[in-house]
Amino acid sequence: LDSIGELAELLIAVGRFGEAEPLALECEAGNREQHGADAPETARATELLIDLYQGWHGAEPDAGHDASAAVWQDRLTGGAGAD
């Protein structure tokens, strides 16, 4: 899972958000399953998703990626959208 997250990070860094998204989602889901929702690994994977959607929003401001970032931020902070 670490290497999947690292690859997603690299893709985000070069603006290849569409390619990074499935990897980042896989990383978060895998960490959630393996370590649990409250584990530091899962929090880092969730932060990766937030970074992805915030970066993507910067590149495509009208595509709604800011809403996706907000959903993941809510999950990270334990808001109403959290599992």
PDB file of C-alpha atoms in Angstrom:
ATOM      1  CA  LEU A   1       0.000   0.000   0.000  1.00  0.00           C
ATOM      2  CA  ASP A   2       2.896   2.352   0.657  1.00  0.00           C
ATOM      3  CA  SER A   3       4.153   2.056  -2.914  1.00  0.00           C
ATOM      4  CA  ILE A   4       0.656   2.675  -4.290  1.00  0.00           C
ATOM      5  CA  GLY A   5       0.410   5.816  -2.191  1.00  0.00           C
ATOM      6  CA  GLU A   6       3.875   6.937  -3.252  1.00  0.00           C
ATOM      7  CA  LEU A   7       2.997   6.484  -6.928  1.00  0.00           C
ATOM      8  CA  ALA A   8      -0.240   8.434  -6.407  1.00  0.00           C
ATOM      9  CA  GLU A   9       1.788  11.224  -4.747  1.00  0.00           C
ATOM     10  CA  LEU A  10       4.142  11.407  -7.720  1.00  0.00           C
ATOM     11  CA  LEU A  11       1.257  11.528 -10.175  1.00  0.00           C
ATOM     12  CA  ILE A  12      -0.402  14.294  -8.162  1.00  0.00           C
ATOM     13  CA  ALA A  13       2.860  16.236  -8.129  1.00  0.00           C
ATOM     14  CA  VAL A  14       3.002  16.218 -11.934  1.00  0.00           C
ATOM     15  CA  GLY A  15      -0.692  17.023 -12.345  1.00  0.00           C
ATOM     16  CA  ARG A  16      -1.836  13.602 -13.553  1.00  0.00           C
ATOM     17  CA  PHE A  17      -4.850  13.628 -11.271  1.00  0.00           C
ATOM     18  CA  GLY A  18      -7.015  11.207 -13.244  1.00  0.00           C
ATOM     19  CA  GLU A  19      -4.313   8.566 -13.053  1.00  0.00           C
ATOM     20  CA  ALA A  20      -3.646   9.261  -9.379  1.00  0.00           C
ATOM     21  CA  GLU A  21      -7.265   9.024  -8.267  1.00  0.00           C
ATOM     22  CA  PRO A  22      -7.790   5.231  -8.467  1.00  0.00           C
ATOM     23  CA  LEU A  23      -4.438   4.626  -6.776  1.00  0.00           C
ATOM     24  CA  ALA A  24      -5.187   7.059  -3.960  1.00  0.00           C
ATOM     25  CA  LEU A  25      -8.637   5.516  -3.461  1.00  0.00           C
ATOM     26  CA  GLU A  26      -7.108   2.027  -3.390  1.00  0.00           C
ATOM     27  CA  CYS A  27      -4.514   3.171  -0.870  1.00  0.00           C
ATOM     28  CA  GLU A  28      -7.153   4.640   1.450  1.00  0.00           C
ATOM     29  CA  ALA A  29      -9.464   1.622   1.196  1.00  0.00           C
ATOM     30  CA  GLY A  30      -6.609  -0.820   1.755  1.00  0.00           C
ATOM     31  CA  ASN A  31      -5.312   1.050   4.777  1.00  0.00           C
ATOM     32  CA  ARG A  32      -8.810   1.370   6.217  1.00  0.00           C
ATOM     33  CA  GLU A  33      -9.312  -2.400   5.809  1.00  0.00           C
ATOM     34  CA  GLN A  34      -5.848  -3.400   7.038  1.00  0.00           C
ATOM     35  CA  HIS A  35      -5.324  -0.896   9.864  1.00  0.00           C
ATOM     36  CA  GLY A  36      -8.775   0.477  10.700  1.00  0.00           C
ATOM     37  CA  ALA A  37     -10.418   3.843  10.212  1.00  0.00           C
ATOM     38  CA  ASP A  38      -8.559   5.574  13.055  1.00  0.00           C
ATOM     39  CA  ALA A  39      -5.045   4.398  12.180  1.00  0.00           C
ATOM     40  CA  PRO A  40      -2.319   6.897  11.226  1.00  0.00           C
ATOM     41  CA  GLU A  41      -1.822   5.042   7.927  1.00  0.00           C
ATOM     42  CA  THR A  42      -5.459   5.588   7.033  1.00  0.00           C
ATOM     43  CA  ALA A  43      -5.250   9.259   8.009  1.00  0.00           C
ATOM     44  CA  ARG A  44      -2.220   9.714   5.728  1.00  0.00           C
ATOM     45  CA  ALA A  45      -4.055   8.023   2.859  1.00  0.00           C
ATOM     46  CA  THR A  46      -7.067  10.262   3.452  1.00  0.00           C
ATOM     47  CA  GLU A  47      -4.799  13.317   3.430  1.00  0.00           C
ATOM     48  CA  LEU A  48      -3.455  12.099   0.089  1.00  0.00           C
ATOM     49  CA  LEU A  49      -6.998  12.097  -1.293  1.00  0.00           C
ATOM     50  CA  ILE A  50      -7.571  15.603   0.034  1.00  0.00           C
ATOM     51  CA  ASP A  51      -4.356  16.763  -1.647  1.00  0.00           C
ATOM     52  CA  LEU A  52      -5.419  15.070  -4.864  1.00  0.00           C
ATOM     53  CA  TYR A  53      -8.809  16.738  -5.018  1.00  0.00           C
ATOM     54  CA  GLN A  54      -7.498  20.138  -3.923  1.00  0.00           C
ATOM     55  CA  GLY A  55      -4.814  20.006  -6.617  1.00  0.00           C
ATOM     56  CA  TRP A  56      -7.293  18.831  -9.202  1.00  0.00           C
ATOM     57  CA  HIS A  57      -9.625  21.659  -8.200  1.00  0.00           C
ATOM     58  CA  GLY A  58      -6.787  24.109  -8.826  1.00  0.00           C
ATOM     59  CA  ALA A  59      -6.327  22.680 -12.316  1.00  0.00           C
ATOM     60  CA  GLU A  60     -10.050  22.382 -13.104  1.00  0.00           C
ATOM     61  CA  PRO A  61     -11.894  24.820 -10.813  1.00  0.00           C
ATOM     62  CA  ASP A  62     -15.350  24.177 -12.258  1.00  0.00           C
ATOM     63  CA  ALA A  63     -15.244  20.368 -12.114  1.00  0.00           C
ATOM     64  CA  GLY A  64     -16.409  19.942  -8.513  1.00  0.00           C
ATOM     65  CA  HIS A  65     -13.206  18.461  -7.126  1.00  0.00           C
ATOM     66  CA  ASP A  66     -13.372  20.891  -4.217  1.00  0.00           C
ATOM     67  CA  ALA A  67     -16.543  19.101  -3.070  1.00  0.00           C
ATOM     68  CA  SER A  68     -14.700  15.775  -3.162  1.00  0.00           C
ATOM     69  CA  ALA A  69     -11.879  17.282  -1.103  1.00  0.00           C
ATOM     70  CA  ALA A  70     -14.449  18.505   1.422  1.00  0.00           C
ATOM     71  CA  VAL A  71     -15.987  15.028   1.737  1.00  0.00           C
ATOM     72  CA  TRP A  72     -12.595  13.476   2.511  1.00  0.00           C
ATOM     73  CA  GLN A  73     -11.713  16.326   4.874  1.00  0.00           C
ATOM     74  CA  ASP A  74     -14.967  15.657   6.696  1.00  0.00           C
ATOM     75  CA  ARG A  75     -14.050  11.979   6.976  1.00  0.00           C
ATOM     76  CA  LEU A  76     -10.624  12.852   8.319  1.00  0.00           C
ATOM     77  CA  THR A  77     -12.002  15.174  10.977  1.00  0.00           C
ATOM     78  CA  GLY A  78     -14.839  12.836  11.941  1.00  0.00           C
ATOM     79  CA  GLY A  79     -17.656  14.991  10.634  1.00  0.00           C
ATOM     80  CA  ALA A  80     -21.107  13.886   9.586  1.00  0.00           C
ATOM     81  CA  GLY A  81     -19.795  12.090   6.478  1.00  0.00           C
ATOM     82  CA  ALA A  82     -17.446   9.838   8.434  1.00  0.00           C
ATOM     83  CA  ASP A  83     -18.036   6.113   8.612  1.00  0.00           C
TER      84      ASP A  83
END
